[in-house]
């Protein structure tokens, strides 16, 4: 029995597996600069290689569909994964990265030096204090969770891939784990790392989180 066959045996009409990945590295990721919804940042050479490794990892699983944030860095990653299955990428606007407002393209060191009060408020409680001119973690979960619920319901008996972003993934995982959203920044989701979520009988469980063995992270 092949690995794919063994996995397929775990699926039934009350279960859906969701492989939640973060997009590959961009130049801004490498430089430590915030990137939210602005600009059209593509993958770096490292990011493309990370996406290829992600595709190789997931190929062993039967995947029914590949979904993505509509931002270029996520779409580019998802296309590399989807090509391994012959799928088309399905963009989901609600999975777009957090709006970081006026902090777009800046580093945390620059922000803390120029806007210490706003920086301190955000770091203390990002669930309620927004990125300057942008969203809070609560804003992100309020749009992401319904979208994820819809995908789970649409794919009972199947496995799917979702390619999104650091804040999107961390806040959704915190919510699924029952963690306070203000602590979501304590979670990590590396570029092209994978978290696995399973919905069974309407309940979502986090099965694995931030797995990066295929990237040589550990």
PDB file of C-alpha atoms in Angstrom:
ATOM      1  CA  UNK A   1       0.000   0.000   0.000  1.00  0.00           C
ATOM      2  CA  UNK A   2       1.469   3.369  -1.023  1.00  0.00           C
ATOM      3  CA  UNK A   3       1.777   6.315   1.339  1.00  0.00           C
ATOM      4  CA  UNK A   4      -0.912   8.166  -0.633  1.00  0.00           C
ATOM      5  CA  UNK A   5      -3.257   5.176  -0.375  1.00  0.00           C
ATOM      6  CA  UNK A   6      -2.652   4.899   3.359  1.00  0.00           C
ATOM      7  CA  UNK A   7      -3.446   8.580   3.798  1.00  0.00           C
ATOM      8  CA  UNK A   8      -6.572   8.382   1.628  1.00  0.00           C
ATOM      9  CA  UNK A   9      -7.873   5.678   3.954  1.00  0.00           C
ATOM     10  CA  UNK A  10      -7.922   8.234   6.789  1.00  0.00           C
ATOM     11  CA  UNK A  11     -10.345  10.469   4.903  1.00  0.00           C
ATOM     12  CA  UNK A  12     -14.117  10.219   5.106  1.00  0.00           C
ATOM     13  CA  UNK A  13     -17.061  12.496   4.465  1.00  0.00           C
ATOM     14  CA  UNK A  14     -16.693  14.036   7.937  1.00  0.00           C
ATOM     15  CA  UNK A  15     -12.969  14.861   7.667  1.00  0.00           C
ATOM     16  CA  UNK A  16     -10.843  17.396   5.788  1.00  0.00           C
ATOM     17  CA  UNK A  17      -7.086  17.908   6.052  1.00  0.00           C
ATOM     18  CA  UNK A  18      -5.733  21.392   5.328  1.00  0.00           C
ATOM     19  CA  UNK A  19      -2.039  21.952   4.681  1.00  0.00           C
ATOM     20  CA  UNK A  20      -1.389  25.565   5.625  1.00  0.00           C
ATOM     21  CA  UNK A  21       1.830  26.944   4.143  1.00  0.00           C
ATOM     22  CA  UNK A  22       3.491  30.322   4.186  1.00  0.00           C
ATOM     23  CA  UNK A  23       4.804  31.723   0.892  1.00  0.00           C
ATOM     24  CA  UNK A  24       8.479  31.495  -0.009  1.00  0.00           C
ATOM     25  CA  UNK A  25      11.068  34.078   0.922  1.00  0.00           C
ATOM     26  CA  UNK A  26      11.068  37.528  -0.687  1.00  0.00           C
ATOM     27  CA  UNK A  27      13.753  40.221  -0.662  1.00  0.00           C
ATOM     28  CA  UNK A  28      11.825  42.047   2.081  1.00  0.00           C
ATOM     29  CA  UNK A  29      11.685  38.900   4.207  1.00  0.00           C
ATOM     30  CA  UNK A  30      15.424  38.511   3.850  1.00  0.00           C
ATOM     31  CA  UNK A  31      15.995  42.176   4.763  1.00  0.00           C
ATOM     32  CA  UNK A  32      13.652  42.061   7.766  1.00  0.00           C
ATOM     33  CA  UNK A  33      11.185  44.599   6.371  1.00  0.00           C
ATOM     34  CA  UNK A  34       7.442  44.469   6.827  1.00  0.00           C
ATOM     35  CA  UNK A  35       5.340  43.602   3.804  1.00  0.00           C
ATOM     36  CA  UNK A  36       1.605  43.672   4.012  1.00  0.00           C
ATOM     37  CA  UNK A  37      -0.893  44.214   1.227  1.00  0.00           C
ATOM     38  CA  UNK A  38       1.006  46.814  -0.793  1.00  0.00           C
ATOM     39  CA  UNK A  39       3.396  46.183  -3.638  1.00  0.00           C
ATOM     40  CA  UNK A  40       3.790  43.060  -5.685  1.00  0.00           C
ATOM     41  CA  UNK A  41       6.738  41.332  -4.078  1.00  0.00           C
ATOM     42  CA  UNK A  42       7.799  38.182  -5.907  1.00  0.00           C
ATOM     43  CA  UNK A  43       9.905  35.346  -4.573  1.00  0.00           C
ATOM     44  CA  UNK A  44      13.662  35.526  -4.298  1.00  0.00           C
ATOM     45  CA  UNK A  45      15.771  32.693  -5.699  1.00  0.00           C
ATOM     46  CA  UNK A  46      15.745  31.196  -2.219  1.00  0.00           C
ATOM     47  CA  UNK A  47      11.964  31.533  -2.112  1.00  0.00           C
ATOM     48  CA  UNK A  48      11.551  29.677  -5.397  1.00  0.00           C
ATOM     49  CA  UNK A  49      13.713  26.831  -4.124  1.00  0.00           C
ATOM     50  CA  UNK A  50      11.691  26.723  -0.878  1.00  0.00           C
ATOM     51  CA  UNK A  51       8.481  26.459  -2.900  1.00  0.00           C
ATOM     52  CA  UNK A  52       9.939  23.605  -4.943  1.00  0.00           C
ATOM     53  CA  UNK A  53      10.809  21.724  -1.774  1.00  0.00           C
ATOM     54  CA  UNK A  54       7.312  22.356  -0.442  1.00  0.00           C
ATOM     55  CA  UNK A  55       5.837  20.905  -3.635  1.00  0.00           C
ATOM     56  CA  UNK A  56       8.055  17.834  -3.349  1.00  0.00           C
ATOM     57  CA  UNK A  57       6.954  17.308   0.250  1.00  0.00           C
ATOM     58  CA  UNK A  58       3.239  17.541  -0.516  1.00  0.00           C
ATOM     59  CA  UNK A  59       3.347  15.396  -3.662  1.00  0.00           C
ATOM     60  CA  UNK A  60       3.084  12.271  -1.542  1.00  0.00           C
ATOM     61  CA  UNK A  61      -0.421  13.316  -0.493  1.00  0.00           C
ATOM     62  CA  UNK A  62      -3.598  13.327  -2.600  1.00  0.00           C
ATOM     63  CA  UNK A  63      -4.541  17.012  -2.747  1.00  0.00           C
ATOM     64  CA  UNK A  64      -7.877  18.034  -4.233  1.00  0.00           C
ATOM     65  CA  UNK A  65      -7.254  21.787  -4.586  1.00  0.00           C
ATOM     66  CA  UNK A  66      -4.689  24.523  -3.985  1.00  0.00           C
ATOM     67  CA  UNK A  67      -5.876  27.856  -2.594  1.00  0.00           C
ATOM     68  CA  UNK A  68      -3.881  31.048  -2.093  1.00  0.00           C
ATOM     69  CA  UNK A  69      -3.861  34.623  -0.974  1.00  0.00           C
ATOM     70  CA  UNK A  70      -4.118  36.815  -4.102  1.00  0.00           C
ATOM     71  CA  UNK A  71      -0.796  38.546  -3.375  1.00  0.00           C
ATOM     72  CA  UNK A  72       1.976  37.757  -5.848  1.00  0.00           C
ATOM     73  CA  UNK A  73       4.370  36.076  -3.418  1.00  0.00           C
ATOM     74  CA  UNK A  74       1.672  33.653  -2.298  1.00  0.00           C
ATOM     75  CA  UNK A  75       0.326  33.006  -5.809  1.00  0.00           C
ATOM     76  CA  UNK A  76       3.834  32.297  -7.107  1.00  0.00           C
ATOM     77  CA  UNK A  77       4.417  29.787  -4.312  1.00  0.00           C
ATOM     78  CA  UNK A  78       1.016  28.175  -4.815  1.00  0.00           C
ATOM     79  CA  UNK A  79       1.572  27.839  -8.569  1.00  0.00           C
ATOM     80  CA  UNK A  80       4.724  25.797  -7.985  1.00  0.00           C
ATOM     81  CA  UNK A  81       2.807  23.508  -5.610  1.00  0.00           C
ATOM     82  CA  UNK A  82      -0.274  23.274  -7.844  1.00  0.00           C
ATOM     83  CA  UNK A  83       1.812  22.356 -10.902  1.00  0.00           C
ATOM     84  CA  UNK A  84       2.812  19.119  -9.191  1.00  0.00           C
ATOM     85  CA  UNK A  85      -0.860  18.079  -9.219  1.00  0.00           C
ATOM     86  CA  UNK A  86      -1.969  19.665 -12.472  1.00  0.00           C
ATOM     87  CA  UNK A  87      -4.252  22.012 -10.505  1.00  0.00           C
ATOM     88  CA  UNK A  88      -5.022  25.680 -11.053  1.00  0.00           C
ATOM     89  CA  UNK A  89      -4.499  28.011  -8.086  1.00  0.00           C
ATOM     90  CA  UNK A  90      -7.717  29.352  -6.571  1.00  0.00           C
ATOM     91  CA  UNK A  91      -7.186  32.838  -5.052  1.00  0.00           C
ATOM     92  CA  UNK A  92      -9.104  33.749  -1.875  1.00  0.00           C
ATOM     93  CA  UNK A  93      -9.089  37.520  -1.150  1.00  0.00           C
ATOM     94  CA  UNK A  94      -9.783  37.009   2.569  1.00  0.00           C
ATOM     95  CA  UNK A  95      -6.412  35.259   2.934  1.00  0.00           C
ATOM     96  CA  UNK A  96      -4.478  38.416   2.021  1.00  0.00           C
ATOM     97  CA  UNK A  97      -1.744  39.388   4.479  1.00  0.00           C
ATOM     98  CA  UNK A  98      -2.440  41.852   7.280  1.00  0.00           C
ATOM     99  CA  UNK A  99      -2.608  45.502   6.274  1.00  0.00           C
ATOM    100  CA  UNK A 100       0.462  47.025   7.931  1.00  0.00           C
ATOM    101  CA  UNK A 101      -0.541  50.565   6.974  1.00  0.00           C
ATOM    102  CA  UNK A 102       2.186  53.180   7.135  1.00  0.00           C
ATOM    103  CA  UNK A 103       4.694  50.631   8.358  1.00  0.00           C
ATOM    104  CA  UNK A 104       4.879  48.943   4.952  1.00  0.00           C
ATOM    105  CA  UNK A 105       8.474  48.333   3.869  1.00  0.00           C
ATOM    106  CA  UNK A 106       9.978  49.426   7.185  1.00  0.00           C
ATOM    107  CA  UNK A 107      11.941  47.460   9.774  1.00  0.00           C
ATOM    108  CA  UNK A 108      10.897  47.112  13.402  1.00  0.00           C
ATOM    109  CA  UNK A 109      14.050  48.974  14.444  1.00  0.00           C
ATOM    110  CA  UNK A 110      13.038  51.962  12.311  1.00  0.00           C
ATOM    111  CA  UNK A 111       9.477  51.871  13.605  1.00  0.00           C
ATOM    112  CA  UNK A 112      10.458  51.644  17.271  1.00  0.00           C
ATOM    113  CA  UNK A 113      12.822  54.603  16.866  1.00  0.00           C
ATOM    114  CA  UNK A 114      10.420  56.894  14.992  1.00  0.00           C
ATOM    115  CA  UNK A 115       7.066  55.912  16.566  1.00  0.00           C
ATOM    116  CA  UNK A 116       7.837  54.542  20.020  1.00  0.00           C
ATOM    117  CA  UNK A 117       4.313  54.942  21.444  1.00  0.00           C
ATOM    118  CA  UNK A 118       2.529  53.234  18.544  1.00  0.00           C
ATOM    119  CA  UNK A 119       5.211  50.540  18.466  1.00  0.00           C
ATOM    120  CA  UNK A 120       4.865  49.861  22.206  1.00  0.00           C
ATOM    121  CA  UNK A 121       1.059  49.705  22.004  1.00  0.00           C
ATOM    122  CA  UNK A 122       1.195  47.244  19.128  1.00  0.00           C
ATOM    123  CA  UNK A 123       3.782  45.032  20.772  1.00  0.00           C
ATOM    124  CA  UNK A 124       1.792  44.991  24.016  1.00  0.00           C
ATOM    125  CA  UNK A 125      -1.468  43.908  22.407  1.00  0.00           C
ATOM    126  CA  UNK A 126      -1.597  43.463  18.621  1.00  0.00           C
ATOM    127  CA  UNK A 127      -5.057  41.949  18.969  1.00  0.00           C
ATOM    128  CA  UNK A 128      -6.425  45.432  19.775  1.00  0.00           C
ATOM    129  CA  UNK A 129      -3.685  47.898  18.769  1.00  0.00           C
ATOM    130  CA  UNK A 130      -3.255  48.029  14.985  1.00  0.00           C
ATOM    131  CA  UNK A 131      -0.280  48.437  12.731  1.00  0.00           C
ATOM    132  CA  UNK A 132      -0.195  52.221  12.212  1.00  0.00           C
ATOM    133  CA  UNK A 133      -3.026  52.883   9.762  1.00  0.00           C
ATOM    134  CA  UNK A 134      -3.608  49.157   9.301  1.00  0.00           C
ATOM    135  CA  UNK A 135      -5.268  46.137  10.897  1.00  0.00           C
ATOM    136  CA  UNK A 136      -5.187  44.412  14.256  1.00  0.00           C
ATOM    137  CA  UNK A 137      -4.738  40.678  14.701  1.00  0.00           C
ATOM    138  CA  UNK A 138      -8.453  40.513  15.519  1.00  0.00           C
ATOM    139  CA  UNK A 139      -9.289  42.150  12.184  1.00  0.00           C
ATOM    140  CA  UNK A 140      -7.255  39.473  10.425  1.00  0.00           C
ATOM    141  CA  UNK A 141      -8.897  36.517  12.181  1.00  0.00           C
ATOM    142  CA  UNK A 142     -12.360  37.981  11.622  1.00  0.00           C
ATOM    143  CA  UNK A 143     -11.869  37.680   7.850  1.00  0.00           C
ATOM    144  CA  UNK A 144      -9.648  34.591   7.726  1.00  0.00           C
ATOM    145  CA  UNK A 145     -11.624  32.205   9.934  1.00  0.00           C
ATOM    146  CA  UNK A 146     -14.876  32.334   7.915  1.00  0.00           C
ATOM    147  CA  UNK A 147     -12.873  31.757   4.725  1.00  0.00           C
ATOM    148  CA  UNK A 148     -11.136  28.726   6.234  1.00  0.00           C
ATOM    149  CA  UNK A 149     -14.458  27.364   7.524  1.00  0.00           C
ATOM    150  CA  UNK A 150     -15.852  27.607   3.994  1.00  0.00           C
ATOM    151  CA  UNK A 151     -12.886  25.707   2.546  1.00  0.00           C
ATOM    152  CA  UNK A 152     -13.178  22.951   5.140  1.00  0.00           C
ATOM    153  CA  UNK A 153     -16.885  22.497   4.413  1.00  0.00           C
ATOM    154  CA  UNK A 154     -16.289  22.429   0.659  1.00  0.00           C
ATOM    155  CA  UNK A 155     -13.685  19.658   0.887  1.00  0.00           C
ATOM    156  CA  UNK A 156     -14.948  17.070   3.350  1.00  0.00           C
ATOM    157  CA  UNK A 157     -13.366  13.768   2.451  1.00  0.00           C
ATOM    158  CA  UNK A 158     -10.398  15.524   0.824  1.00  0.00           C
ATOM    159  CA  UNK A 159      -7.090  17.259   1.554  1.00  0.00           C
ATOM    160  CA  UNK A 160      -6.277  20.774   0.356  1.00  0.00           C
ATOM    161  CA  UNK A 161      -3.362  23.202   0.365  1.00  0.00           C
ATOM    162  CA  UNK A 162      -3.669  26.849   1.437  1.00  0.00           C
ATOM    163  CA  UNK A 163      -0.767  29.245   0.840  1.00  0.00           C
ATOM    164  CA  UNK A 164      -0.957  32.426   2.895  1.00  0.00           C
ATOM    165  CA  UNK A 165       1.201  34.675   5.061  1.00  0.00           C
ATOM    166  CA  UNK A 166       2.952  34.990   8.413  1.00  0.00           C
ATOM    167  CA  UNK A 167       0.310  36.971  10.297  1.00  0.00           C
ATOM    168  CA  UNK A 168      -2.599  35.220   8.590  1.00  0.00           C
ATOM    169  CA  UNK A 169      -1.212  31.814   9.539  1.00  0.00           C
ATOM    170  CA  UNK A 170      -0.126  32.687  13.063  1.00  0.00           C
ATOM    171  CA  UNK A 171      -3.385  34.361  14.043  1.00  0.00           C
ATOM    172  CA  UNK A 172      -5.491  31.569  12.563  1.00  0.00           C
ATOM    173  CA  UNK A 173      -3.404  28.937  14.336  1.00  0.00           C
ATOM    174  CA  UNK A 174      -3.665  30.846  17.620  1.00  0.00           C
ATOM    175  CA  UNK A 175      -7.434  30.941  17.222  1.00  0.00           C
ATOM    176  CA  UNK A 176      -7.592  27.220  16.432  1.00  0.00           C
ATOM    177  CA  UNK A 177      -5.434  26.472  19.483  1.00  0.00           C
ATOM    178  CA  UNK A 178      -7.580  28.634  21.762  1.00  0.00           C
ATOM    179  CA  UNK A 179      -4.684  31.013  22.458  1.00  0.00           C
ATOM    180  CA  UNK A 180      -5.295  34.706  23.199  1.00  0.00           C
ATOM    181  CA  UNK A 181      -4.721  36.572  19.943  1.00  0.00           C
ATOM    182  CA  UNK A 182      -2.423  39.030  21.673  1.00  0.00           C
ATOM    183  CA  UNK A 183       0.000  36.108  22.055  1.00  0.00           C
ATOM    184  CA  UNK A 184      -0.126  35.001  18.409  1.00  0.00           C
ATOM    185  CA  UNK A 185       3.230  36.705  17.831  1.00  0.00           C
ATOM    186  CA  UNK A 186       4.772  33.989  20.011  1.00  0.00           C
ATOM    187  CA  UNK A 187       4.052  31.481  17.249  1.00  0.00           C
ATOM    188  CA  UNK A 188       6.389  31.114  14.284  1.00  0.00           C
ATOM    189  CA  UNK A 189       5.629  30.226  10.678  1.00  0.00           C
ATOM    190  CA  UNK A 190       8.715  30.143   8.480  1.00  0.00           C
ATOM    191  CA  UNK A 191       8.689  30.701   4.730  1.00  0.00           C
ATOM    192  CA  UNK A 192       7.280  27.543   3.061  1.00  0.00           C
ATOM    193  CA  UNK A 193       6.900  25.744   6.380  1.00  0.00           C
ATOM    194  CA  UNK A 194       3.685  23.726   6.731  1.00  0.00           C
ATOM    195  CA  UNK A 195       1.101  23.438   9.466  1.00  0.00           C
ATOM    196  CA  UNK A 196      -1.523  20.698   9.299  1.00  0.00           C
ATOM    197  CA  UNK A 197      -5.096  21.205  10.422  1.00  0.00           C
ATOM    198  CA  UNK A 198      -7.844  18.617  10.467  1.00  0.00           C
ATOM    199  CA  UNK A 199     -11.548  19.288  10.617  1.00  0.00           C
ATOM    200  CA  UNK A 200     -13.542  16.319  11.833  1.00  0.00           C
ATOM    201  CA  UNK A 201     -17.265  16.529  12.582  1.00  0.00           C
ATOM    202  CA  UNK A 202     -17.066  20.316  12.506  1.00  0.00           C
ATOM    203  CA  UNK A 203     -14.175  20.621  14.970  1.00  0.00           C
ATOM    204  CA  UNK A 204     -10.805  21.978  13.812  1.00  0.00           C
ATOM    205  CA  UNK A 205      -7.649  20.566  15.371  1.00  0.00           C
ATOM    206  CA  UNK A 206      -4.019  21.572  14.845  1.00  0.00           C
ATOM    207  CA  UNK A 207      -2.164  18.358  14.013  1.00  0.00           C
ATOM    208  CA  UNK A 208       1.301  19.803  13.261  1.00  0.00           C
ATOM    209  CA  UNK A 209       2.719  23.302  13.211  1.00  0.00           C
ATOM    210  CA  UNK A 210       5.532  25.109  11.365  1.00  0.00           C
ATOM    211  CA  UNK A 211       7.124  21.929  10.012  1.00  0.00           C
ATOM    212  CA  UNK A 212      10.238  22.886   8.080  1.00  0.00           C
ATOM    213  CA  UNK A 213      12.236  19.663   7.879  1.00  0.00           C
ATOM    214  CA  UNK A 214      11.980  19.726   4.086  1.00  0.00           C
ATOM    215  CA  UNK A 215      13.716  23.123   4.148  1.00  0.00           C
ATOM    216  CA  UNK A 216      16.643  22.016   6.294  1.00  0.00           C
ATOM    217  CA  UNK A 217      15.441  24.319   9.075  1.00  0.00           C
ATOM    218  CA  UNK A 218      16.111  21.861  11.891  1.00  0.00           C
TER     219      UNK A 218
END
